[in-house]
């Protein structure tokens, strides 16, 4: 008699690939990028430095960093055809639909879309990193009926995104907050959207198709879409004094509280304290403590009631909300990846493991001077 194999629940425990990029240690709440503990990077290096680390396996020296920043800045401009497509989107379409469709359209305007050589794919990756924030900002301006601004090549990725959204030079605090959000979301092992992208690219399809698959997956409420759910929930609750009743009622109805719980981290997500600190600083600065207070109370209740921690979607939303200082649901960037039920497949980490004490970037005047190798 043949026995039917039992499928792993949500691919739990299945090692689907090996990677040197990141190692997610859910049991001890540790996240490592190319040998660096995230705690050694957050607040000390910029998103562009992390991009260099992930692409070249070492932190950049000054010259490498300037080259990368220059490359990203010149690659931002969107093809006119893609801008025109964005302008035809219904203003009330959810942002993730707009971003997914515009990224897919980028492939139609790239004559090298199907050239899968390593050199060409490296360039495509940079183009996507530079252009997805442009798409996001342009869709946001379009739906508000505002003009679409040209990118500012003198600004880094986080600053330029905020500038394009708000139409004014962002403050240093806002840039720092968003930049840290980018750093903390730059890689996360074999999460659901990465898994989708890898399945697509493994058929020898092209990078635009792979990232389109990934964005479609990221959009789901159990994955990156949870952060939109968090803001909807906070708006629905409305004030701190209503939090306890709302949560009690939701739990009684067996509803999932968005932004709480994690498939892999069974202790506190190591990215959470960084986002929380930044959100607190910014919240104190702009004098809008209500959202933070409500979030802290929800997190406290969920820890007490269900022994579940707030996840990065919960805190990401606050970082972004406060960085923008508005409640418009702007969602997702290429680097924004998190976990959901389907992302239980794993990547075996093949990269350098952090040494004890962990390797630290060499910082001089707040800037990395030497590679990390
Ligand atoms: C992320 C998520 C999909 C993980 O699901 P999971 O692996 O099944 O979670 P666990 O096995 O740890 O769940 C343990 C228990 O807590 C409950 N639980 C988990 N997350 C919960 C939440 N956010 N709200 C209420 N209850 C929750 C489960 O239903 C389960 O209850 P049970 O034992 O009575 O069946 C889930 O926590 C979730 O849906 N969270 C909300 C969406 C979200 O924020 N997603 C972004 C993740 S970064």
mmCIF file of N, CA and C and ligand atoms in Angstrom, residues 9 12 220-227 230 250-251 254-266 269 271 302 306-309 311-314 337-344, ligand 1:
data_model
loop_
_atom_site.group_PDB
_atom_site.id
_atom_site.type_symbol
_atom_site.label_atom_id
_atom_site.label_comp_id
_atom_site.label_asym_id
_atom_site.label_seq_id
_atom_site.Cartn_x
_atom_site.Cartn_y
_atom_site.Cartn_z
ATOM 1 N N UNK A 9 3.195 22.045 6.146
ATOM 2 C CA UNK A 9 2.217 23.126 6.304
ATOM 3 C C UNK A 9 2.855 24.451 5.895
ATOM 4 N N UNK A 12 6.534 24.841 5.709
ATOM 5 C CA UNK A 12 7.287 24.977 6.959
ATOM 6 C C UNK A 12 8.491 24.040 6.987
ATOM 7 N N UNK A 220 -0.300 40.715 -0.315
ATOM 8 C CA UNK A 220 -1.275 39.983 0.513
ATOM 9 C C UNK A 220 -1.288 40.432 1.966
ATOM 10 N N UNK A 221 -2.479 40.476 2.590
ATOM 11 C CA UNK A 221 -2.593 40.964 3.974
ATOM 12 C C UNK A 221 -1.819 40.142 5.002
ATOM 13 N N UNK A 222 -1.481 38.881 4.671
ATOM 14 C CA UNK A 222 -0.689 38.119 5.647
ATOM 15 C C UNK A 222 0.800 38.400 5.486
ATOM 16 N N UNK A 223 1.157 39.177 4.460
ATOM 17 C CA UNK A 223 2.570 39.487 4.184
ATOM 18 C C UNK A 223 2.701 41.005 4.300
ATOM 19 N N UNK A 224 3.311 41.667 3.311
ATOM 20 C CA UNK A 224 3.529 43.114 3.417
ATOM 21 C C UNK A 224 2.248 43.915 3.507
ATOM 22 N N UNK A 225 1.155 43.356 2.952
ATOM 23 C CA UNK A 225 -0.127 44.070 2.977
ATOM 24 C C UNK A 225 -0.628 44.331 4.386
ATOM 25 N N UNK A 226 -0.032 43.635 5.361
ATOM 26 C CA UNK A 226 -0.467 43.847 6.751
ATOM 27 C C UNK A 226 -0.267 45.291 7.183
ATOM 28 N N UNK A 227 0.730 45.965 6.629
ATOM 29 C CA UNK A 227 0.983 47.322 7.141
ATOM 30 C C UNK A 227 -0.116 48.297 6.742
ATOM 31 N N UNK A 230 -2.733 47.680 9.266
ATOM 32 C CA UNK A 230 -2.451 48.304 10.561
ATOM 33 C C UNK A 230 -3.017 49.725 10.585
ATOM 34 N N UNK A 250 -12.208 42.021 18.969
ATOM 35 C CA UNK A 250 -11.608 41.344 17.808
ATOM 36 C C UNK A 250 -11.140 39.942 18.200
ATOM 37 N N UNK A 251 -10.527 39.817 19.371
ATOM 38 C CA UNK A 251 -10.044 38.498 19.794
ATOM 39 C C UNK A 251 -11.217 37.556 20.067
ATOM 40 N N UNK A 254 -12.273 36.004 17.072
ATOM 41 C CA UNK A 254 -11.168 35.249 16.441
ATOM 42 C C UNK A 254 -10.621 35.948 15.202
ATOM 43 N N UNK A 255 -10.626 37.274 15.245
ATOM 44 C CA UNK A 255 -10.069 38.048 14.121
ATOM 45 C C UNK A 255 -8.562 38.145 14.282
ATOM 46 N N UNK A 256 -7.844 38.207 13.164
ATOM 47 C CA UNK A 256 -6.397 38.428 13.211
ATOM 48 C C UNK A 256 -6.134 39.928 13.386
ATOM 49 N N UNK A 257 -5.251 40.271 14.299
ATOM 50 C CA UNK A 257 -4.867 41.671 14.470
ATOM 51 C C UNK A 257 -3.672 41.923 13.551
ATOM 52 N N UNK A 258 -3.854 42.835 12.604
ATOM 53 C CA UNK A 258 -2.789 43.093 11.629
ATOM 54 C C UNK A 258 -1.537 43.641 12.312
ATOM 55 N N UNK A 259 -0.378 43.166 11.825
ATOM 56 C CA UNK A 259 0.882 43.666 12.374
ATOM 57 C C UNK A 259 1.335 42.927 13.631
ATOM 58 N N UNK A 260 0.607 41.868 13.970
ATOM 59 C CA UNK A 260 0.966 41.101 15.171
ATOM 60 C C UNK A 260 1.242 39.654 14.771
ATOM 61 N N UNK A 261 2.283 39.070 15.362
ATOM 62 C CA UNK A 261 2.616 37.670 15.083
ATOM 63 C C UNK A 261 3.577 37.550 13.918
ATOM 64 N N UNK A 262 4.263 36.451 13.848
ATOM 65 C CA UNK A 262 5.233 36.243 12.776
ATOM 66 C C UNK A 262 5.416 34.761 12.545
ATOM 67 N N UNK A 263 5.577 34.390 11.301
ATOM 68 C CA UNK A 263 5.736 32.978 10.967
ATOM 69 C C UNK A 263 7.099 32.438 11.412
ATOM 70 N N UNK A 264 8.097 33.283 11.356
ATOM 71 C CA UNK A 264 9.454 32.803 11.656
ATOM 72 C C UNK A 264 9.925 33.280 13.025
ATOM 73 N N UNK A 265 9.768 34.595 13.300
ATOM 74 C CA UNK A 265 10.232 35.104 14.588
ATOM 75 C C UNK A 265 9.255 34.698 15.686
ATOM 76 N N UNK A 266 9.737 33.923 16.621
ATOM 77 C CA UNK A 266 8.885 33.559 17.743
ATOM 78 C C UNK A 266 9.308 34.356 18.979
ATOM 79 N N UNK A 269 11.029 40.524 16.772
ATOM 80 C CA UNK A 269 11.705 40.761 15.495
ATOM 81 C C UNK A 269 12.852 41.751 15.738
ATOM 82 N N UNK A 271 14.293 43.817 14.009
ATOM 83 C CA UNK A 271 14.156 45.119 13.350
ATOM 84 C C UNK A 271 13.231 46.044 14.126
ATOM 85 N N UNK A 302 -1.542 42.413 23.095
ATOM 86 C CA UNK A 302 -1.358 41.174 22.341
ATOM 87 C C UNK A 302 -0.275 40.298 22.954
ATOM 88 N N UNK A 306 -1.953 36.962 24.079
ATOM 89 C CA UNK A 306 -1.686 35.849 23.157
ATOM 90 C C UNK A 306 -0.205 35.475 23.081
ATOM 91 N N UNK A 307 0.619 36.187 23.844
ATOM 92 C CA UNK A 307 2.071 35.972 23.781
ATOM 93 C C UNK A 307 2.602 36.154 22.349
ATOM 94 N N UNK A 308 2.044 37.125 21.636
ATOM 95 C CA UNK A 308 2.492 37.417 20.271
ATOM 96 C C UNK A 308 3.094 38.818 20.236
ATOM 97 N N UNK A 309 4.225 38.930 19.531
ATOM 98 C CA UNK A 309 4.903 40.230 19.435
ATOM 99 C C UNK A 309 4.389 41.027 18.236
ATOM 100 N N UNK A 311 4.959 42.807 14.873
ATOM 101 C CA UNK A 311 5.953 42.490 13.844
ATOM 102 C C UNK A 311 6.402 43.759 13.134
ATOM 103 N N UNK A 312 7.273 43.562 12.153
ATOM 104 C CA UNK A 312 7.891 44.720 11.511
ATOM 105 C C UNK A 312 6.878 45.530 10.706
ATOM 106 N N UNK A 313 5.807 44.880 10.247
ATOM 107 C CA UNK A 313 4.780 45.623 9.504
ATOM 108 C C UNK A 313 4.129 46.676 10.393
ATOM 109 N N UNK A 314 3.970 46.298 11.643
ATOM 110 C CA UNK A 314 3.360 47.182 12.617
ATOM 111 C C UNK A 314 4.190 48.454 12.758
ATOM 112 N N UNK A 337 10.156 43.900 2.336
ATOM 113 C CA UNK A 337 9.714 42.519 2.325
ATOM 114 C C UNK A 337 9.526 42.020 3.736
ATOM 115 N N UNK A 338 8.482 41.245 3.951
ATOM 116 C CA UNK A 338 8.293 40.670 5.280
ATOM 117 C C UNK A 338 7.683 39.283 5.142
ATOM 118 N N UNK A 339 7.283 38.699 6.223
ATOM 119 C CA UNK A 339 6.884 37.292 6.157
ATOM 120 C C UNK A 339 5.400 37.028 6.331
ATOM 121 N N UNK A 340 4.914 36.006 5.697
ATOM 122 C CA UNK A 340 3.532 35.564 5.867
ATOM 123 C C UNK A 340 3.500 34.053 5.938
ATOM 124 N N UNK A 341 2.333 33.462 5.957
ATOM 125 C CA UNK A 341 2.202 32.021 6.148
ATOM 126 C C UNK A 341 2.972 31.222 5.086
ATOM 127 N N UNK A 342 2.921 31.680 3.860
ATOM 128 C CA UNK A 342 3.557 30.907 2.801
ATOM 129 C C UNK A 342 5.070 30.972 2.814
ATOM 130 N N UNK A 343 5.639 31.859 3.595
ATOM 131 C CA UNK A 343 7.073 32.025 3.496
ATOM 132 C C UNK A 343 7.820 31.115 4.448
ATOM 133 N N UNK A 344 7.193 29.984 4.695
ATOM 134 C CA UNK A 344 7.846 29.118 5.676
ATOM 135 C C UNK A 344 8.910 28.258 5.061
HETATM 136 C C1 LIG B 1 2.123 36.229 10.450
HETATM 137 C C2 LIG B 1 1.070 35.157 10.674
HETATM 138 C C3 LIG B 1 0.453 34.781 9.317
HETATM 139 C C4 LIG B 1 1.736 33.926 11.300
HETATM 140 O O1 LIG B 1 0.726 32.970 11.484
HETATM 141 P P1 LIG B 1 0.991 31.615 12.294
HETATM 142 O O2 LIG B 1 2.331 31.124 11.966
HETATM 143 O O3 LIG B 1 -0.179 30.732 12.040
HETATM 144 O O4 LIG B 1 0.985 32.109 13.788
HETATM 145 P P2 LIG B 1 1.182 31.219 15.085
HETATM 146 O O5 LIG B 1 1.283 29.753 14.719
HETATM 147 O O6 LIG B 1 2.296 31.830 15.855
HETATM 148 O O7 LIG B 1 -0.206 31.469 15.823
HETATM 149 C C5 LIG B 1 -0.389 31.087 17.169
HETATM 150 C C6 LIG B 1 -1.788 31.455 17.591
HETATM 151 O O8 LIG B 1 -1.919 32.872 17.611
HETATM 152 C C7 LIG B 1 -2.969 33.290 16.735
HETATM 153 N N1 LIG B 1 -2.531 34.461 16.039
HETATM 154 C C8 LIG B 1 -1.415 34.599 15.268
HETATM 155 N N2 LIG B 1 -1.350 35.835 14.797
HETATM 156 C C9 LIG B 1 -2.412 36.508 15.284
HETATM 157 C C10 LIG B 1 -2.876 37.816 15.139
HETATM 158 N N3 LIG B 1 -2.204 38.682 14.391
HETATM 159 N N4 LIG B 1 -4.007 38.186 15.758
HETATM 160 C C11 LIG B 1 -4.685 37.309 16.537
HETATM 161 N N5 LIG B 1 -4.303 36.025 16.701
HETATM 162 C C12 LIG B 1 -3.179 35.638 16.081
HETATM 163 C C13 LIG B 1 -3.180 32.119 15.775
HETATM 164 O O9 LIG B 1 -4.493 32.138 15.241
HETATM 165 C C14 LIG B 1 -2.915 30.955 16.685
HETATM 166 O O10 LIG B 1 -4.032 30.805 17.505
HETATM 167 P P3 LIG B 1 -4.548 29.322 17.932
HETATM 168 O O11 LIG B 1 -3.383 28.696 18.648
HETATM 169 O O12 LIG B 1 -5.726 29.594 18.795
HETATM 170 O O13 LIG B 1 -4.870 28.639 16.633
HETATM 171 C C15 LIG B 1 -0.026 35.629 11.643
HETATM 172 O O14 LIG B 1 0.574 35.972 12.875
HETATM 173 C C16 LIG B 1 -0.843 36.789 11.092
HETATM 174 O O15 LIG B 1 -1.784 36.564 10.308
HETATM 175 N N6 LIG B 1 -0.527 38.045 11.516
HETATM 176 C C17 LIG B 1 -1.275 39.196 11.056
HETATM 177 C C18 LIG B 1 -0.836 39.592 9.661
HETATM 178 C C19 LIG B 1 0.544 40.217 9.687
HETATM 179 O O16 LIG B 1 0.834 41.090 10.480
HETATM 180 N N7 LIG B 1 1.354 39.773 8.727
HETATM 181 C C20 LIG B 1 2.711 40.321 8.559
HETATM 182 C C21 LIG B 1 3.701 39.368 9.083
HETATM 183 S S1 LIG B 1 5.310 40.101 9.142
#
